Tab-separated table of C-alpha atoms and ligand atoms in Angstrom:
chain	number	residue	atom	x	y	z
A	791	MET	CA	-63.776	84.295	73.282
A	792	LYS	CA	-63.692	85.605	69.740
A	793	ARG	CA	-66.797	87.658	70.283
A	794	THR	CA	-65.357	89.220	73.444
A	795	SER	CA	-62.178	90.333	71.757
A	796	LEU	CA	-64.146	91.708	68.791
A	797	CYS	CA	-66.338	93.728	71.199
A	798	LEU	CA	-63.297	94.939	73.058
A	799	ALA	CA	-61.716	95.937	69.799
A	800	LEU	CA	-64.904	97.736	68.815
A	801	LEU	CA	-64.925	99.580	72.112
A	802	LEU	CA	-61.345	100.599	71.599
A	803	GLY	CA	-62.115	101.634	68.062
A	804	THR	CA	-59.271	99.652	66.565
A	805	CYS	CA	-61.119	96.907	64.732
A	806	ILE	CA	-61.629	98.597	61.352
A	807	GLY	CA	-60.177	97.073	58.235
A	808	ALA	CA	-57.612	94.370	57.608
A	809	SER	CA	-54.848	95.593	59.907
A	810	ALA	CA	-56.466	96.510	63.161
A	811	GLU	CA	-53.234	96.031	65.074
A	812	GLU	CA	-50.688	98.785	65.316
A	813	VAL	CA	-48.424	98.735	62.300
A	814	THR	CA	-44.915	100.187	62.226
A	815	LEU	CA	-43.730	101.481	58.858
A	816	ARG	CA	-40.067	101.661	57.904
A	817	GLY	CA	-39.344	105.197	56.748
A	818	ALA	CA	-36.403	106.816	54.971
A	819	SER	CA	-35.496	110.291	53.809
A	820	ALA	CA	-33.470	111.271	50.750
A	821	PHE	CA	-32.388	114.381	52.648
A	822	ALA	CA	-29.995	114.458	55.585
A	823	ALA	CA	-31.574	114.551	59.045
A	824	ASP	CA	-32.316	118.047	60.333
A	825	THR	CA	-31.723	119.799	57.028
A	826	THR	CA	-34.350	121.913	55.260
A	827	PHE	CA	-36.003	119.251	53.120
A	828	ASP	CA	-36.045	116.688	55.889
A	829	ARG	CA	-37.780	118.941	58.422
A	830	PRO	CA	-41.342	118.651	57.090
A	831	PHE	CA	-40.915	114.844	57.028
A	832	LYS	CA	-39.667	114.870	60.587
A	833	ALA	CA	-42.698	116.942	61.584
A	834	PHE	CA	-45.004	114.569	59.694
A	835	VAL	CA	-43.481	111.503	61.394
A	836	GLY	CA	-43.821	113.244	64.761
A	837	TRP	CA	-47.490	114.001	64.049
A	838	ILE	CA	-48.202	110.406	63.004
A	839	ASN	CA	-46.413	108.891	65.983
A	840	GLU	CA	-48.227	111.253	68.344
A	841	ASN	CA	-51.676	110.795	66.827
A	842	GLY	CA	-51.321	107.202	65.692
A	843	LYS	CA	-50.705	105.383	68.952
A	844	GLY	CA	-52.244	101.917	68.677
A	845	VAL	CA	-52.944	102.514	64.984
A	846	LEU	CA	-49.752	103.184	63.067
A	847	GLN	CA	-46.232	104.370	63.788
A	848	ILE	CA	-43.310	105.320	61.546
A	849	ASN	CA	-39.761	104.295	62.361
A	850	VAL	CA	-37.284	106.316	60.316
A	851	VAL	CA	-34.379	104.005	59.572
A	852	GLY	CA	-32.215	106.773	58.168
A	853	GLY	CA	-31.331	109.379	55.610
A	854	PRO	CA	-29.014	109.372	52.603
A	855	GLU	CA	-26.378	107.448	54.586
A	856	ALA	CA	-28.836	104.538	54.861
A	857	VAL	CA	-30.378	104.692	51.379
A	858	PRO	CA	-28.574	106.682	48.647
A	859	PRO	CA	-30.920	109.427	47.353
A	860	PHE	CA	-31.158	108.048	43.820
A	861	GLU	CA	-32.043	104.602	45.278
A	862	VAL	CA	-34.912	105.719	47.484
A	863	GLY	CA	-37.502	105.205	44.711
A	864	ASN	CA	-36.311	101.626	44.158
A	865	ALA	CA	-36.380	100.927	47.890
A	866	VAL	CA	-40.009	102.074	48.187
A	867	SER	CA	-41.047	100.377	44.963
A	868	SER	CA	-39.678	97.020	46.137
A	869	GLY	CA	-40.891	97.413	49.725
A	870	VAL	CA	-37.437	97.502	51.351
A	871	ILE	CA	-38.724	100.835	52.699
A	872	ASP	CA	-42.446	101.428	53.336
A	873	ILE	CA	-42.572	105.210	53.255
A	874	ALA	CA	-40.134	107.871	52.074
A	875	ASN	CA	-39.457	111.556	51.790
A	876	VAL	CA	-37.897	112.133	48.370
A	877	THR	CA	-38.085	114.402	45.345
A	878	ALA	CA	-39.378	112.934	42.084
A	879	ALA	CA	-36.092	114.010	40.447
A	880	PHE	CA	-34.400	111.205	42.402
A	881	TYR	CA	-36.610	108.441	40.953
A	882	THR	CA	-36.826	109.336	37.264
A	883	ASN	CA	-35.398	105.845	36.570
A	884	LEU	CA	-38.823	104.490	37.587
A	885	LEU	CA	-41.135	107.378	36.718
A	886	PRO	CA	-39.520	109.751	34.172
A	887	GLU	CA	-42.747	111.789	33.955
A	888	GLY	CA	-42.438	112.536	37.674
A	889	ASP	CA	-39.972	115.239	36.668
A	890	ALA	CA	-43.057	117.297	35.716
A	891	LEU	CA	-43.953	117.824	39.371
A	892	LYS	CA	-41.366	120.613	39.593
A	893	LEU	CA	-43.223	122.414	36.789
A	894	ALA	CA	-46.317	122.963	38.928
A	895	THR	CA	-47.362	126.561	39.338
A	896	ASN	CA	-50.249	125.726	41.657
A	897	THR	CA	-50.336	124.174	45.125
A	898	ILE	CA	-50.939	120.602	46.250
A	899	GLN	CA	-54.203	121.814	47.772
A	900	GLU	CA	-55.277	123.025	44.310
A	901	GLN	CA	-54.054	119.769	42.767
A	902	ARG	CA	-56.241	117.830	45.189
A	903	GLN	CA	-59.205	119.960	44.057
A	904	ASN	CA	-58.645	119.747	40.314
A	905	GLY	CA	-57.931	116.013	40.007
A	906	CYS	CA	-54.184	116.354	39.452
A	907	TYR	CA	-53.409	114.532	42.683
A	908	GLU	CA	-55.328	111.469	41.388
A	909	LEU	CA	-53.439	111.562	38.090
A	910	VAL	CA	-50.071	111.810	39.825
A	911	ASP	CA	-51.068	109.028	42.239
A	912	GLN	CA	-52.213	106.832	39.333
A	913	LEU	CA	-48.875	107.290	37.541
A	914	HIS	CA	-46.991	106.335	40.696
A	915	GLN	CA	-49.198	103.288	41.280
A	916	GLU	CA	-49.023	102.007	37.710
A	917	LYS	CA	-45.397	102.702	36.946
A	918	MET	CA	-43.641	102.153	40.239
A	919	ASN	CA	-45.909	100.261	42.624
A	920	VAL	CA	-46.096	103.304	44.854
A	921	LYS	CA	-48.897	105.193	46.569
A	922	TYR	CA	-48.376	108.934	46.154
A	923	LEU	CA	-49.349	110.502	49.460
A	924	GLY	CA	-48.597	114.164	48.916
A	925	ARG	CA	-46.015	116.885	48.708
A	926	THR	CA	-44.085	119.516	50.577
A	927	GLY	CA	-41.942	122.275	49.055
A	928	ASP	CA	-44.693	124.320	47.385
A	929	GLY	CA	-43.662	127.951	47.062
A	930	ILE	CA	-39.914	127.260	47.055
A	931	PRO	CA	-38.220	127.972	43.706
A	932	PHE	CA	-34.905	126.560	42.511
A	933	HIS	CA	-31.871	128.731	41.759
A	934	LEU	CA	-28.475	128.490	40.170
A	935	TYR	CA	-25.601	129.127	42.594
A	936	LEU	CA	-22.142	129.958	41.258
A	937	THR	CA	-18.518	130.442	42.178
A	938	LYS	CA	-17.981	132.636	39.071
A	939	PRO	CA	-20.236	135.437	37.864
A	940	ILE	CA	-22.388	135.366	34.726
A	941	GLU	CA	-23.707	138.409	32.883
A	942	THR	CA	-26.414	136.866	30.738
A	943	ALA	CA	-28.441	133.673	30.488
A	944	ASP	CA	-25.478	131.766	29.100
A	945	LEU	CA	-23.818	128.895	30.948
A	946	SER	CA	-21.285	127.936	28.293
A	947	GLY	CA	-17.857	127.241	29.733
A	948	LEU	CA	-19.294	126.462	33.172
A	949	THR	CA	-19.497	123.041	34.793
A	950	ILE	CA	-22.633	122.832	36.857
A	951	ARG	CA	-23.820	120.196	39.280
A	952	THR	CA	-27.279	119.022	38.296
A	953	THR	CA	-30.102	116.598	38.972
A	954	PRO	CA	-32.957	115.911	36.536
A	955	VAL	CA	-34.600	119.097	37.902
A	956	TYR	CA	-32.155	121.431	36.143
A	957	GLN	CA	-30.902	119.148	33.373
A	958	ALA	CA	-32.969	120.328	30.388
A	959	MET	CA	-32.765	124.026	31.275
A	960	PHE	CA	-29.038	124.225	32.062
A	961	GLU	CA	-28.211	122.087	29.027
A	962	SER	CA	-30.226	124.406	26.769
A	963	LEU	CA	-28.288	127.342	28.218
A	964	GLY	CA	-24.999	125.694	27.265
A	965	GLY	CA	-23.758	124.375	30.619
A	966	ASN	CA	-21.561	121.301	31.076
A	967	LEU	CA	-23.466	119.166	33.513
A	968	VAL	CA	-22.459	116.682	36.187
A	969	ARG	CA	-25.117	114.854	38.111
A	970	THR	CA	-24.481	114.318	41.825
A	971	ALA	CA	-26.424	113.585	44.973
A	972	PRO	CA	-26.598	116.550	47.381
A	973	GLY	CA	-24.009	114.874	49.610
A	974	ASP	CA	-21.291	115.298	46.965
A	975	VAL	CA	-21.776	119.002	46.256
A	976	TYR	CA	-19.531	120.408	48.997
A	977	THR	CA	-16.493	118.381	47.973
A	978	ALA	CA	-17.047	119.141	44.283
A	979	LEU	CA	-17.089	122.868	45.095
A	980	GLU	CA	-14.054	122.600	47.338
A	981	ARG	CA	-12.070	120.770	44.682
A	982	GLY	CA	-13.209	123.167	41.982
A	983	THR	CA	-14.622	120.375	39.814
A	984	ILE	CA	-17.843	122.378	39.501
A	985	ASP	CA	-18.431	126.112	39.012
A	986	GLY	CA	-21.881	126.004	40.501
A	987	TYR	CA	-24.927	123.974	41.278
A	988	GLY	CA	-28.683	123.928	41.107
A	989	TRP	CA	-30.453	123.987	44.472
A	990	PRO	CA	-33.660	125.425	45.940
A	991	ALA	CA	-33.958	128.882	47.532
A	992	GLN	CA	-33.678	127.248	50.962
A	993	GLY	CA	-31.051	124.965	52.445
A	994	VAL	CA	-27.676	126.249	51.228
A	995	LEU	CA	-26.594	127.449	54.677
A	996	ASP	CA	-27.844	124.312	56.381
A	997	LEU	CA	-25.479	122.306	54.239
A	998	GLY	CA	-22.552	124.671	54.744
A	999	TRP	CA	-22.304	125.304	51.002
A	1000	ASP	CA	-22.305	129.084	51.566
A	1001	GLU	CA	-18.591	128.766	52.392
A	1002	GLN	CA	-17.945	127.788	48.791
A	1003	THR	CA	-20.652	129.846	47.067
A	1004	LYS	CA	-20.206	133.372	45.712
A	1005	TYR	CA	-23.391	134.088	43.768
A	1006	ARG	CA	-27.078	133.202	43.568
A	1007	VAL	CA	-28.703	133.847	40.221
A	1008	ASP	CA	-32.202	135.355	40.292
A	1009	PRO	CA	-34.908	134.832	39.285
A	1010	GLY	CA	-35.609	131.381	40.624
A	1011	PHE	CA	-37.520	128.905	38.542
A	1012	TYR	CA	-39.861	125.913	39.012
A	1013	GLN	CA	-41.153	124.763	42.390
A	1014	VAL	CA	-39.701	122.225	44.799
A	1015	ASP	CA	-41.526	118.924	45.095
A	1016	VAL	CA	-40.490	116.813	48.024
A	1017	ASP	CA	-42.902	113.950	47.899
A	1018	LEU	CA	-44.193	111.501	50.475
A	1019	ILE	CA	-44.428	108.139	48.790
A	1020	MET	CA	-45.330	104.696	50.067
A	1021	ASN	CA	-45.009	101.113	48.872
A	1022	LEU	CA	-48.350	100.240	47.240
A	1023	ASP	CA	-48.600	96.733	48.743
A	1024	THR	CA	-47.987	98.141	52.216
A	1025	TRP	CA	-50.627	100.811	51.578
A	1026	ASN	CA	-53.145	98.257	50.306
A	1027	GLY	CA	-52.578	96.120	53.409
A	1028	LEU	CA	-53.599	98.929	55.760
A	1029	GLY	CA	-57.000	99.319	57.319
A	1030	ASP	CA	-59.180	102.392	56.871
A	1031	ALA	CA	-58.142	103.953	60.195
A	1032	GLN	CA	-54.470	103.651	59.234
A	1033	LYS	CA	-54.998	105.117	55.766
A	1034	ASP	CA	-57.096	107.907	57.210
A	1035	LEU	CA	-54.407	108.715	59.783
A	1036	LEU	CA	-51.723	108.935	57.079
A	1037	GLN	CA	-53.896	111.134	54.904
A	1038	ARG	CA	-54.673	113.484	57.778
A	1039	GLY	CA	-50.972	113.669	58.625
A	1040	VAL	CA	-50.059	114.456	55.037
A	1041	GLU	CA	-52.653	117.209	54.796
A	1042	TRP	CA	-51.453	118.614	58.103
A	1043	VAL	CA	-47.869	118.863	56.858
A	1044	GLU	CA	-48.948	120.165	53.435
A	1045	ALA	CA	-50.706	123.074	55.128
A	1046	LYS	CA	-47.274	124.214	56.312
A	1047	ASN	CA	-46.221	124.806	52.683
A	1048	ALA	CA	-47.886	128.211	53.062
A	1049	GLU	CA	-44.972	129.287	55.290
A	1050	ASN	CA	-42.455	128.907	52.483
A	1051	THR	CA	-42.707	132.345	50.866
A	1052	LYS	CA	-41.677	134.000	54.124
A	1053	ALA	CA	-38.980	131.374	54.732
A	1054	ASN	CA	-37.489	132.099	51.273
A	1055	GLU	CA	-37.105	135.764	52.195
A	1056	GLU	CA	-35.465	134.897	55.511
A	1057	GLU	CA	-33.103	132.521	53.752
A	1058	PHE	CA	-32.114	135.159	51.173
A	1059	ALA	CA	-31.286	137.576	53.972
A	1060	LYS	CA	-29.081	134.926	55.601
A	1061	GLN	CA	-27.384	134.148	52.292
A	1062	ALA	CA	-26.572	137.841	51.863
A	1063	GLU	CA	-25.147	137.964	55.401
A	1064	ALA	CA	-23.036	134.934	54.573
A	1065	GLY	CA	-21.562	136.844	51.628
A	1066	ILE	CA	-23.530	135.312	48.765
A	1067	GLU	CA	-24.137	138.044	46.180
A	1068	THR	CA	-27.238	138.117	44.028
A	1069	ILE	CA	-26.910	138.259	40.255
A	1070	THR	CA	-30.267	139.442	38.953
A	1071	LEU	CA	-30.901	138.774	35.300
A	1072	ASP	CA	-32.969	141.524	33.703
A	1073	GLY	CA	-34.497	142.357	30.355
A	1074	ALA	CA	-33.715	139.932	27.536
A	1075	ALA	CA	-31.484	137.756	29.742
A	1076	ARG	CA	-34.287	137.311	32.252
A	1077	GLU	CA	-36.758	136.559	29.488
A	1078	LYS	CA	-34.432	133.909	28.045
A	1079	TRP	CA	-33.785	132.403	31.497
A	1080	GLU	CA	-37.467	132.066	32.320
A	1081	THR	CA	-38.606	130.982	28.874
A	1082	THR	CA	-35.866	128.372	28.622
A	1083	ALA	CA	-36.779	127.003	32.043
A	1084	GLN	CA	-40.410	126.493	31.038
A	1085	ASP	CA	-39.899	125.421	27.426
A	1086	ALA	CA	-37.011	123.036	28.052
A	1087	GLY	CA	-38.780	121.650	31.138
A	1088	TRP	CA	-42.016	120.808	29.337
A	1089	GLU	CA	-40.238	119.652	26.149
A	1090	ALA	CA	-38.416	117.049	28.239
A	1091	ILE	CA	-41.716	115.722	29.629
A	1092	LYS	CA	-43.302	115.742	26.179
A	1093	ALA	CA	-40.415	113.678	24.850
A	1094	ILE	CA	-41.190	111.031	27.508
A	1095	ASP	CA	-44.941	110.854	26.838
A	1096	ALA	CA	-46.792	113.623	25.003
A	1097	ASP	CA	-50.226	112.568	26.211
A	1098	THR	CA	-49.262	112.439	29.885
A	1099	ALA	CA	-47.336	115.708	29.495
A	1100	ALA	CA	-50.466	117.439	28.169
A	1101	LYS	CA	-52.620	116.083	31.003
A	1102	LEU	CA	-50.093	117.041	33.650
A	1103	ARG	CA	-49.582	120.510	32.188
A	1104	ALA	CA	-53.320	121.145	32.200
A	1105	CYS	CA	-53.701	120.416	35.900
A	1106	LEU	CA	-50.301	121.472	37.313
A	1107	THR	CA	-50.418	124.940	35.776
A	1108	ASP	CA	-54.114	125.831	35.871
B	452	173	O1	-30.792	119.680	43.633
B	452	173	C1	-31.285	118.624	44.025
B	452	173	O2	-30.658	117.743	44.593
B	452	173	C2	-32.717	118.438	43.789
B	452	173	O3	-33.097	118.003	42.742
B	452	173	C3	-33.652	118.829	44.873
B	452	173	C4	-35.015	118.679	44.679
B	452	173	C5	-35.882	119.049	45.697
B	452	173	C6	-35.395	119.555	46.874
B	452	173	C7	-34.042	119.695	47.065
B	452	173	C8	-33.153	119.331	46.064
């Protein structure tokens, strides 16, 4: 009997590794369904569910309404959720160094070549019991959006919504900062409790924030990291075919990062149509803006762990 089922399994090609049976992972996204930073995850889940029949499926249990964005890291770390779509800025409580991912100037494909992916994966495994699968968002910078104009790289007198992404930079430029999840930005703008917010080049219109936004400050800075992370115990319990499927799915969705430069341009055109004016910092103001972004960003990582900061800088900016 046993031999027959083993042969059958071999014929069907599903008998590799510990978990030959189809596994269903519980997934969650830190970004609201059908908004910019959820779309690559949705595509990834679709790819897995299409190509992983009989091997592995992902059931997305929800977005920020199900798991608050700043809790997603904890949920994956503890195994409440198996796999998630989340930026490292939302789990700095578990992996403060993860904030360096935004400082990458190269692509995830380059990071897979130069060993950076392994380093980032190792940090996730050791510090938060998480397998780092990969990243979307390459090629999308962050910007400051405002309801009041600025003339130079000076944010004093302004209250700005932040996350760890913008914290060090905006603080160095004199801003008053309030940290909120994306879901609280609209109301904060409407009530006038903030004068602006940090957000990537893409997504403002999706969220309806254009109604409350007057200016985008250029240039952008840093690079979005929206990471696919997985509970390490769940990962370790998978068979080779399941791991291979996930890795192929991740690389498939990462290849789409190349579309982001064009998408940024399209988004800027839509922002302009929606009445968002561009404030372009030039000359000394631009220099200060860009230098502060880099210096304050890396100083913050160095203050967490100088050795890790040096290693990450070497491979994220080579
Ligand atoms: O502004 C944010 O909420 C934030 O940190 C972020 C990071 C990556 C993608 C989108 C938003």
